XYZ file of C-alpha atoms in Angstrom:
556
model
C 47.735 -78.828 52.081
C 49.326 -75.911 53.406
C 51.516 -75.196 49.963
C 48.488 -75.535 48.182
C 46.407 -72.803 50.929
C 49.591 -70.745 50.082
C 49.271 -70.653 46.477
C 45.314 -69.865 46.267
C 46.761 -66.946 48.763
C 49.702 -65.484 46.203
C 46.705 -66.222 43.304
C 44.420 -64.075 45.131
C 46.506 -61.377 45.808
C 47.654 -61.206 42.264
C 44.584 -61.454 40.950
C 43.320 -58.253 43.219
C 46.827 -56.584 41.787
C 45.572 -57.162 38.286
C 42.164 -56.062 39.094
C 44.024 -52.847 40.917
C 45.917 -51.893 38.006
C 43.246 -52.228 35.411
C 41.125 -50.347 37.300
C 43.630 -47.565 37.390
C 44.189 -47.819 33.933
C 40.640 -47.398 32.742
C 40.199 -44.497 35.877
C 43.590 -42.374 35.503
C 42.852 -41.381 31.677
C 38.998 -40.613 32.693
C 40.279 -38.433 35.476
C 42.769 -36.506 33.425
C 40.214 -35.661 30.780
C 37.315 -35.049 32.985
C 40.467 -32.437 34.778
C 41.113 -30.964 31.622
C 38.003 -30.547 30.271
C 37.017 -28.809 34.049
C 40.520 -26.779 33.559
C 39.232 -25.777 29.984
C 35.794 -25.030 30.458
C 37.058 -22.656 33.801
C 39.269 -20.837 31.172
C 36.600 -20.077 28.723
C 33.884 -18.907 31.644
C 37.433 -16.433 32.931
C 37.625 -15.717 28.881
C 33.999 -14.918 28.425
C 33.985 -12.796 31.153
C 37.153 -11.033 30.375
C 35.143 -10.245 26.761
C 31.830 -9.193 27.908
C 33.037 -6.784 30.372
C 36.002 -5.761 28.371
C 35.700 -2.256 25.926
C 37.777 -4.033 23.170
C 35.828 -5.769 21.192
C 37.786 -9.374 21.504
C 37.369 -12.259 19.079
C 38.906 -15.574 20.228
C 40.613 -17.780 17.118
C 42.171 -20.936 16.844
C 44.576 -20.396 14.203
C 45.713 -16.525 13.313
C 45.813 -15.733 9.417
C 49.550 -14.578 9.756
C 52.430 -14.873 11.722
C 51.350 -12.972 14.793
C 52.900 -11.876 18.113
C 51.581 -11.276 21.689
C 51.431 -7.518 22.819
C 52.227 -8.151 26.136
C 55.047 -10.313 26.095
C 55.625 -10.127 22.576
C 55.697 -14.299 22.043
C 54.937 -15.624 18.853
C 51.524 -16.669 18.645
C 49.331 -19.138 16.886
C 45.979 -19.019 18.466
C 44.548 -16.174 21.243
C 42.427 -13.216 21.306
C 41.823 -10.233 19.038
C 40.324 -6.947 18.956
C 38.493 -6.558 16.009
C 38.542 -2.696 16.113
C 41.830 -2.082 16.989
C 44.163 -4.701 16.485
C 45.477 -6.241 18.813
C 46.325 -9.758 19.117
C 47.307 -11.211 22.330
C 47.828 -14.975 23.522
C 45.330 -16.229 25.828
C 47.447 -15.837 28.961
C 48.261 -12.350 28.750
C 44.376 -11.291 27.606
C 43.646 -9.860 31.147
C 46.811 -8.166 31.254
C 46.374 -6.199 27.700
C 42.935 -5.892 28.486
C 43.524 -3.342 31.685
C 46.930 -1.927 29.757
C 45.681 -0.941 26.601
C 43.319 1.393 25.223
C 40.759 0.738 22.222
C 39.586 2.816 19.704
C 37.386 5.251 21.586
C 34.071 6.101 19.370
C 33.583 9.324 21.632
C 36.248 11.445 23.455
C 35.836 11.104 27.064
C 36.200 14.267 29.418
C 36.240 16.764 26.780
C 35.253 19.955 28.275
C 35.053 22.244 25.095
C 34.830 21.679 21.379
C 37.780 19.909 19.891
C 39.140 19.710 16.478
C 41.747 17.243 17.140
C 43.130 14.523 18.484
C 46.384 12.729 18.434
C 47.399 9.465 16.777
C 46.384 6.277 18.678
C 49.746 3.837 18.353
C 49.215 0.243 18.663
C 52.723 -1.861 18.278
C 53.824 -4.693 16.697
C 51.426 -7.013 14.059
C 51.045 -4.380 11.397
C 49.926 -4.997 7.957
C 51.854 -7.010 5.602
C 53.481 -4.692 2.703
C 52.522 -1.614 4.655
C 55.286 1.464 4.499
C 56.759 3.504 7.171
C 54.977 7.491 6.830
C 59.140 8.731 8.040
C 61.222 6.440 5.383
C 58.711 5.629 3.402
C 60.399 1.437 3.969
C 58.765 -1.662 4.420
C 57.075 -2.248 8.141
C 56.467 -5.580 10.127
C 59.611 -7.132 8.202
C 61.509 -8.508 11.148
C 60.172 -11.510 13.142
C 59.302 -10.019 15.768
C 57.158 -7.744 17.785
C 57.438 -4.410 15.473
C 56.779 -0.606 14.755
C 53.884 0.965 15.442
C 50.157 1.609 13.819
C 47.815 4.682 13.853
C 44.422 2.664 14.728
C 42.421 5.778 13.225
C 44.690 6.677 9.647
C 46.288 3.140 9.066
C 49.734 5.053 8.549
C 52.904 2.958 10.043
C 56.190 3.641 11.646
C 58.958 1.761 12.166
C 60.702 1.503 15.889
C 63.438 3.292 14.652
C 61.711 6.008 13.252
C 58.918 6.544 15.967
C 59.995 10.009 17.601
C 58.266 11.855 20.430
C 56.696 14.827 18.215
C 55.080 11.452 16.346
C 53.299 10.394 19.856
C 51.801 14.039 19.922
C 51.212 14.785 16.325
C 46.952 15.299 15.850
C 45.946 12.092 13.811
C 44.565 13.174 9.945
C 42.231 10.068 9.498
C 43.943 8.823 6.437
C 42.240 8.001 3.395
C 39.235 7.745 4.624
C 38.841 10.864 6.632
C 36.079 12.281 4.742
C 34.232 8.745 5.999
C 34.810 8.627 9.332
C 32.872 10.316 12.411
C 35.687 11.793 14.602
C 35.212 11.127 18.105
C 35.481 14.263 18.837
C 32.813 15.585 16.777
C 30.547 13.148 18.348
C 31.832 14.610 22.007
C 30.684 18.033 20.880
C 27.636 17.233 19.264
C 26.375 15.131 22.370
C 27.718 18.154 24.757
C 25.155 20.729 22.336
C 22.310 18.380 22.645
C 22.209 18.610 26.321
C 22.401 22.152 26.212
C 19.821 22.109 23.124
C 22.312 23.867 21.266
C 21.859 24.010 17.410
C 24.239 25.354 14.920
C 26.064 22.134 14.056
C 27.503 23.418 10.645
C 30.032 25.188 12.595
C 31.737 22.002 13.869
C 34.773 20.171 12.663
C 34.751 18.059 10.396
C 30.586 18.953 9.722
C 31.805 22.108 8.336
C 34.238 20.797 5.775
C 32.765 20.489 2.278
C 33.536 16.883 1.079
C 32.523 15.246 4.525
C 30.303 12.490 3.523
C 30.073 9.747 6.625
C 29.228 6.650 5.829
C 27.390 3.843 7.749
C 28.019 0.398 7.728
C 24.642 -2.109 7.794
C 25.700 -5.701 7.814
C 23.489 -8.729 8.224
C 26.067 -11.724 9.190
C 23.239 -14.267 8.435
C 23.027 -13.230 4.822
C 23.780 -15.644 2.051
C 27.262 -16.683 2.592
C 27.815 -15.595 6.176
C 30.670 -12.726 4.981
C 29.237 -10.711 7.113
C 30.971 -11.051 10.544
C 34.553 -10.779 8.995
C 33.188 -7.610 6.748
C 32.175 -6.073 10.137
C 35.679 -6.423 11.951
C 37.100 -5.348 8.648
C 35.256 -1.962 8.709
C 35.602 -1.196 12.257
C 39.090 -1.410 11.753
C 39.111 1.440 9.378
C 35.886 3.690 10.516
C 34.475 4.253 14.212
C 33.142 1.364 15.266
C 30.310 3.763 16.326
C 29.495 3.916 12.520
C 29.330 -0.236 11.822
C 26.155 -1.899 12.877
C 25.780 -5.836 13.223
C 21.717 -6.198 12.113
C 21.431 -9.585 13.370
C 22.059 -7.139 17.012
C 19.877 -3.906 16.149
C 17.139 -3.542 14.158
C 17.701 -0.454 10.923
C 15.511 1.896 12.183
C 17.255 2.399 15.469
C 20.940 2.278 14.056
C 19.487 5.205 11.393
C 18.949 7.906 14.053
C 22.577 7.945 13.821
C 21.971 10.376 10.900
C 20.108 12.706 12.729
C 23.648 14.039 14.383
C 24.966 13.984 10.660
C 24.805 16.472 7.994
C 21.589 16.644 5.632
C 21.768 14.978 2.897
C 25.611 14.134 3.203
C 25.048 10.632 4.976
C 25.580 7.668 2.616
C 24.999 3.815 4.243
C 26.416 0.756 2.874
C 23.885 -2.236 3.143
C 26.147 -5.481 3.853
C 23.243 -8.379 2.796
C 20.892 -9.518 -0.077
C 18.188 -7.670 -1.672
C 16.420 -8.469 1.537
C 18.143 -6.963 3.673
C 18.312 -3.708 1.390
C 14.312 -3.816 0.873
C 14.486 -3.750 4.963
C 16.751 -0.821 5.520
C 14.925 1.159 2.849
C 11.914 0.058 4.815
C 13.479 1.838 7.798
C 14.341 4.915 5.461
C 10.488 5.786 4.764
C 10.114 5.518 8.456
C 12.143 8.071 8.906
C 9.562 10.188 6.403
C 6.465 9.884 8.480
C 8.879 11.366 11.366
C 9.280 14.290 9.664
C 13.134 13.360 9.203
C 13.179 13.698 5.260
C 16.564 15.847 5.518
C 18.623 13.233 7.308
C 17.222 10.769 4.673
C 21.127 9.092 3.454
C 21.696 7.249 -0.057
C 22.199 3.643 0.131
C 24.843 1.319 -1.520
C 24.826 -2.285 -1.615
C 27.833 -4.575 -0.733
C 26.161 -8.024 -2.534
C 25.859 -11.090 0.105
C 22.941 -12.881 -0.318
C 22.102 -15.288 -3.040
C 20.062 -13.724 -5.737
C 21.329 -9.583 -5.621
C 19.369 -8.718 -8.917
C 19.151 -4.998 -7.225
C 23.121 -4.938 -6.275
C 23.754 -6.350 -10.099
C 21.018 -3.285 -11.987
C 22.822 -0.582 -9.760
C 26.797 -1.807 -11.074
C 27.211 -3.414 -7.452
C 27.665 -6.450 -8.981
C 25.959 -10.256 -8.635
C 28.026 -11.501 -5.697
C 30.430 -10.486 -3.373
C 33.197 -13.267 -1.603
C 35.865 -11.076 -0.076
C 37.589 -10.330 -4.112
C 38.074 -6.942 -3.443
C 39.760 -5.108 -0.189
C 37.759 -3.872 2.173
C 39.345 -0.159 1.731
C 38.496 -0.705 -2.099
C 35.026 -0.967 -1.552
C 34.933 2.620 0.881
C 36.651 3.983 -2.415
C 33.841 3.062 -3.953
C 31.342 4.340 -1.989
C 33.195 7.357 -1.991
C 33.363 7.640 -5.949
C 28.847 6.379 -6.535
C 27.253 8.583 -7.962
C 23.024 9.105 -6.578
C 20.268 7.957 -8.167
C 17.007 6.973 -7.254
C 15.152 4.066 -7.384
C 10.860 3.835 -8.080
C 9.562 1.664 -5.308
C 5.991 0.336 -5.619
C 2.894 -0.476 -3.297
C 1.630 -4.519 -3.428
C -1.862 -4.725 -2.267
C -3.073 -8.164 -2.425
C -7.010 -8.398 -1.551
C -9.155 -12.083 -1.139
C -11.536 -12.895 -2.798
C -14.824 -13.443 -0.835
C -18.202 -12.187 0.305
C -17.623 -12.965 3.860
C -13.793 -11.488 3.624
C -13.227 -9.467 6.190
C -9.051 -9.413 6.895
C -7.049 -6.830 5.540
C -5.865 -6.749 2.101
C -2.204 -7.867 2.754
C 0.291 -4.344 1.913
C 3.937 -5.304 0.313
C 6.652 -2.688 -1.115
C 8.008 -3.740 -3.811
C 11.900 -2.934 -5.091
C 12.715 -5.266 -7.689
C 9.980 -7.586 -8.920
C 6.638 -9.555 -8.311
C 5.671 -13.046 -10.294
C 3.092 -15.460 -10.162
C 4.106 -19.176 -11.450
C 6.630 -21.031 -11.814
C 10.166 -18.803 -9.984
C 7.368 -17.806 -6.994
C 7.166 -21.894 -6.575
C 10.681 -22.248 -6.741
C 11.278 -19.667 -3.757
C 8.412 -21.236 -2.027
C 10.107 -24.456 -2.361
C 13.172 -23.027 -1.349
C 11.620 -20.756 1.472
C 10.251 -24.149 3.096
C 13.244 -26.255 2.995
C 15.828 -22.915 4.525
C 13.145 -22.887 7.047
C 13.184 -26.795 8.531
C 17.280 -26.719 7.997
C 18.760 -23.406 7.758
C 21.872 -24.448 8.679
C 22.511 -25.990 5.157
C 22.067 -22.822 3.802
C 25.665 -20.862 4.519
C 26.353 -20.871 0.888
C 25.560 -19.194 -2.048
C 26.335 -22.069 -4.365
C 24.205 -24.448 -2.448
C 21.431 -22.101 -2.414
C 20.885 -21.442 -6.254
C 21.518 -25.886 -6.487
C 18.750 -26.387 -4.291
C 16.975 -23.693 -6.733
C 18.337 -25.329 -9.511
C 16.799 -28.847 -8.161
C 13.324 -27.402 -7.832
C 13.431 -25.709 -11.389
C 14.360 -28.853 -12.537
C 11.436 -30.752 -10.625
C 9.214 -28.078 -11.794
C 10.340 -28.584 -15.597
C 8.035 -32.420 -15.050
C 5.686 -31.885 -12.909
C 4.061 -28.185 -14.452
C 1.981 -27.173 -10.986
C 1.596 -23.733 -13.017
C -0.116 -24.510 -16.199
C -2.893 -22.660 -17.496
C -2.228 -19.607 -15.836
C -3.888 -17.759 -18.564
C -7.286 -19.362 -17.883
C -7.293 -18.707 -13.996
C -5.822 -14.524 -14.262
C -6.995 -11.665 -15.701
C -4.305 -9.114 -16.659
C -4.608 -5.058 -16.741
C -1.671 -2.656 -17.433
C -2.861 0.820 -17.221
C -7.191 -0.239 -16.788
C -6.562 -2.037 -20.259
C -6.894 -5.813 -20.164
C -4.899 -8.048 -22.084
C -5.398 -10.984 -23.512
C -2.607 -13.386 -22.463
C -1.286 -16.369 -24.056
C -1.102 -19.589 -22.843
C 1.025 -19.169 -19.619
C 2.539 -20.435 -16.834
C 4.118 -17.422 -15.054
C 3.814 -13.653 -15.304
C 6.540 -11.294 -13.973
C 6.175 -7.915 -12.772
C 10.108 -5.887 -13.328
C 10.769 -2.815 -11.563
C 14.916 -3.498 -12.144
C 16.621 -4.652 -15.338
C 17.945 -7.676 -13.747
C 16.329 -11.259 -12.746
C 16.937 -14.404 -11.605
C 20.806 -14.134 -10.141
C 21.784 -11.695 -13.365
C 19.557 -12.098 -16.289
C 18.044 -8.810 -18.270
C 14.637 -10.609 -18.591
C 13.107 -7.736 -20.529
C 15.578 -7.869 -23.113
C 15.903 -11.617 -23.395
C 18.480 -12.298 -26.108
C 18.780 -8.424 -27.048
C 17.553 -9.259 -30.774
C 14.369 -7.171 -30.556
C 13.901 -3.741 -30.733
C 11.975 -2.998 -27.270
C 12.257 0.103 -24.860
C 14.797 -0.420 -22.639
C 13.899 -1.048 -19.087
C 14.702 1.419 -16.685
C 14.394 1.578 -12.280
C 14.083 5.226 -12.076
C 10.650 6.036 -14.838
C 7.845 5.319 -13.003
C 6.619 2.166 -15.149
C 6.625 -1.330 -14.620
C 7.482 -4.011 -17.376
C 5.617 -6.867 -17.474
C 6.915 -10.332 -19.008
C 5.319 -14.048 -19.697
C 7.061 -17.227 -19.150
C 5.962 -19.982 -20.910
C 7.449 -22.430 -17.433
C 10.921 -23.695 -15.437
C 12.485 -24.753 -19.265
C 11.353 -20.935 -21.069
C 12.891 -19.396 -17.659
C 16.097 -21.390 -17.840
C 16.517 -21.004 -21.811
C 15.644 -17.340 -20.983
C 18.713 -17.122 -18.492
C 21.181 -18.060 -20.912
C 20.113 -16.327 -23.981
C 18.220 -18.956 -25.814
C 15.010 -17.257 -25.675
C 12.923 -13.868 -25.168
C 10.344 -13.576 -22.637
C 6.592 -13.011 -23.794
C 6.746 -9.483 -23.470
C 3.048 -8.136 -22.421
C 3.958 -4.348 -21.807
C 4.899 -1.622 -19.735
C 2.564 0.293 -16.965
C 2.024 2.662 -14.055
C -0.226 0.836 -12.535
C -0.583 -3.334 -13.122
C -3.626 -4.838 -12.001
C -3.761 -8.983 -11.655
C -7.437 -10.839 -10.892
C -6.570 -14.377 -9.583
C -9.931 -16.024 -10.365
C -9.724 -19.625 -9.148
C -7.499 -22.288 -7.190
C -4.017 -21.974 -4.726
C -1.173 -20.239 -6.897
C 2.630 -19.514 -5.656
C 3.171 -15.481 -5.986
C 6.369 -13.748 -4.359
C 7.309 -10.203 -3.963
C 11.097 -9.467 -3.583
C 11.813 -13.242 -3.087
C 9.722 -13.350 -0.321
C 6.713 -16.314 -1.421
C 3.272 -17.629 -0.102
C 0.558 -19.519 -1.549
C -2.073 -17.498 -2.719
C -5.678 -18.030 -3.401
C -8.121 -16.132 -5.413
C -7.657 -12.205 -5.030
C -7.133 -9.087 -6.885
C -3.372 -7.962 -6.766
C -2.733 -4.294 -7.746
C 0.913 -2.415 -7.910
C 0.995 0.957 -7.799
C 3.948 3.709 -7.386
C 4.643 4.602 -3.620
C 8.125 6.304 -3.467
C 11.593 6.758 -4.858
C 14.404 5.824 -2.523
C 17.759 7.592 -2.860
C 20.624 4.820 -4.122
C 24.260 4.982 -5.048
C 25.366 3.717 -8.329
C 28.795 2.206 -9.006
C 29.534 2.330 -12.830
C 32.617 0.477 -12.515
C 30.915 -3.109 -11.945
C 29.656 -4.549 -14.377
C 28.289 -8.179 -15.375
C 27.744 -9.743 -18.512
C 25.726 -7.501 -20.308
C 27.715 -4.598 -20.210
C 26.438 -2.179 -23.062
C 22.818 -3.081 -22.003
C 23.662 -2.343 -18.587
C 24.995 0.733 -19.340
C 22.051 1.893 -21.337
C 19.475 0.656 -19.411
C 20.700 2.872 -16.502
């Protein structure tokens, strides 16, 4: 009895063992991870804080495009912070440290006392730009694997170690390339100091009084078509004062315009980063400017193509789509090189129907084109589905499927037919007599539907060419989704119904889908009339061109 008391005893205690371990076992790994995740989420809330009170403007990434090494302690580095306006790249450690030792790009002088012309070069070492050339021996830079020679945040130009001599670290910076593009801080110093003391007499300020001084403005919107937009925005501050690139997703177009009013009339020119959308709401913020009595700040735009359609980017030689192809300092040359023109922009009223009406008539401006029928229902379609999941929407190829899916839906089911028996047409106070239809379109720009010339369908027809700048609308039939798609790739004309000043559409009965600028609603009955309202001032680039190339180039 008393062997068997002392082996339920050892049982016991070996089974408590076993329940001991295993609970350590399940415990120990729960512990570590639950320690670690506290550890990492008390780094990020230090990291966050470091970045929001920092003046760099740090980006945190988890893999760095190229082989990269720490400013501070000059470690090779695969993930850690970066400034996306002057270039530096630090592992995660050492961020507080480079934070309080370095300086970034300063957008105004501080504790200037007088006007300045000048300023010296601004070196930042090591992680300089692959194939870029020493501005002393005119060799390859950032060879060695290593922390390396120096860069000029403000004119790009490189030195090597070697060659980096004291009169270097003193010698007033030139800009670069792009000096007739960038705002000097110290212009910016002065300027501020003469509005205090409502000083005029800017045109006697460096660089406002040098002739080819043309400052540009950078207008991004990162949540355009295929989200470019946040890695076009470091890429730009790198080159120009950040004080001249403006994130719209962060300030509305009207407020980052004033900018202009401490810039030279008529010498500002703004680069629109977005889709036609985007454009339509900067020139938006332009005419603004107007009623303010600021016509002689008023700059010329130029498009850099994100969204998903660009039919405005594609008529002035911007081209249909942009997906990082060309360098960032390519694009400035381009700016640079445009040429101005200006663009008609027109007045949508749309008015219900109704005895008992009393809202008011609903106002649109229009830049590139208005339709009734079948496209308006597939960017109604399209409108609704972005709206319930916009998140599937970061891509320009899945954007023009799931317009390519509706078009396709719309080819059976025909909600459009027999437009011609529920609208009455006028071009000019002259009604036409319309065919049988299932979509009208009303063209301000030669280009339609992601990059087809609609007016000049297959180019086998002797019609006036369309034009953005004359003051007259062209209006075009389609006979549904199939015409529109055969019409896209050349395998039919449009039913042309004319050209007008003013276009005047009577919407007598039922719901119809009508869009202006790809921006759709259902519609019941109403009168809609276009009319001119004003030209905005545009840059053309004549060295993009699409598919139509000799049309394109004759059209404009």
């Amino acid at each position: 009895a008393g062997m068997e008391g002392s082996g339920d005893a050892s049982r016991a205690v070996a089974d408590w063992r076993l329940a001991l371990w295993t609970l350590c076992s399940v415990l120990l790994p729960v512990l570590i991870t639950a320690w670690c995740s506290f550890q990492r989420s008390r780094r990020q809330l230090l990291i966050r804080d470091i970045f929001r009170k920092s003046k760099h403007d740090w980006h945190y990434t988890d893999l760095f495009g190229q082989p990269s090494y720490c400013c501070v302690c000059a470690q090779h580095i695969l993930r850690g912070a970066f400034c996306s306006c002057c270039g530096l790249r630090v592992s995660e450690r050492c961020l507080k440290k480079a934070d309080q030792r370095f300086l970034c790009k300063e957008i105004m002088m501080r504790g200037s006392t007088g006007a300045s012309s000048s300023m010296p070069h601004h070196w930042i070492r090591g992680n300089v730009p692959l194939c870029s050339c020493c501005m002393v021996c005119k060799q390859q830079c950032g060879t060695q694997p290593k922390l390396c020679d120096y860069r000029c945040v403000w004119c790009q130009y490189t030195v090597h170690d070697e060659c980096m001599v004291d009169s270097l670290r003193t010698e007033n910076c030139t800009f670069g390339e792009f000096r007739d593009l960038i705002i000097p801080p110290y212009y910016l110093s002065t300027i501020n100091q003469m509005r205090k003391e409502k000083r005029t007499g800017y045109e006697k300020v460096v660089p406002y009084c040098r002739k080819h001084w043309m400052p540009v403005m950078v207008l991004a919107n990162t949540r355009s078509g295929n989200n470019m937009g946040e890695i076009l925005l470091g890429e730009f501050k790198m080159l120009l004062n950040p004080v001249q690139v403006f994130d719209l997703s962060k300030i509305a177009p009207a407020k980052a315009l004033q900018l202009c009013t401490w810039l030279p009339c008529n010498a500002v020119r703004v680069l629109v980063c977005g889709g036609d959308g985007t454009v339509g709401w900067v020139l938006d913020a332009i005419d603004e400017m107007k009623i303010k009595g600021q016509e002689r700040y008023i700059p010329q735009v130029a498009i850099l193509p994100l969204g998903t359609g660009n039919d405005l980017s594609n008529t002035l030689g911007w081209g249909a789509g942009y997906a990082g192809e060309v360098p960032v300092e390519q694009i400035l040359r381009n700016v640079m090189e445009a040429d101005g023109i200006k663009l008609d922009r027109w007045k949508v009223q749309v008015t219900n129907k109704g005895y008992y009406n009393l809202r008011k008539p609903k106002v649109f401006t229009m830049n590139n084109y208005f339709s009734i029928g079948p496209d308006a229902l597939m960017a109604l379609n399209f409108h609704a589905h972005r709206e319930k999941t916009p998140s599937l929407f970061s891509s320009r190829i899945i954007n023009k499927a799931v317009y390519f899916f509706y078009g396709t839906k719309d080819c059976l089911v025909q909600e459009c037919k027999d437009l011609n028996k529920k609208l009455e047409l006028e071009l000019d106070g002259e009604r036409i007599e319309l065919p049988n239809l299932e979509g009208i379109i009303v063209l301000n720009i030669g280009y339609w539907g992601g990059g087809c010339r609609l007016w000049e369908g297959m180019g086998d027809e002797p019609y006036p060419l369309a034009r953005h700048d004359d003051g007259l609308l062209e209006v075009v039939g389609v006979h549904g989704s199939f015409h529109c798609a055969q019409i896209q790739v050349k395998l039919a004309n449009p039913v042309r119904l004319g050209q007008a000043h003013t276009v005047r559409l009577i919407l007598k009965s039922s719901k119809m889908p009508m869009q202006v600028d790809g921006e759709p609603w259902a519609q019941g009955p109403c009168t809609v009339t276009i009319t001119h309202k004003t030209h905005a001032l545009m840059l053309y680039h004549s060295g993009e061109q699409t598919d139509d190339d000799d049309a394109s180039s004759l059209s404009e």
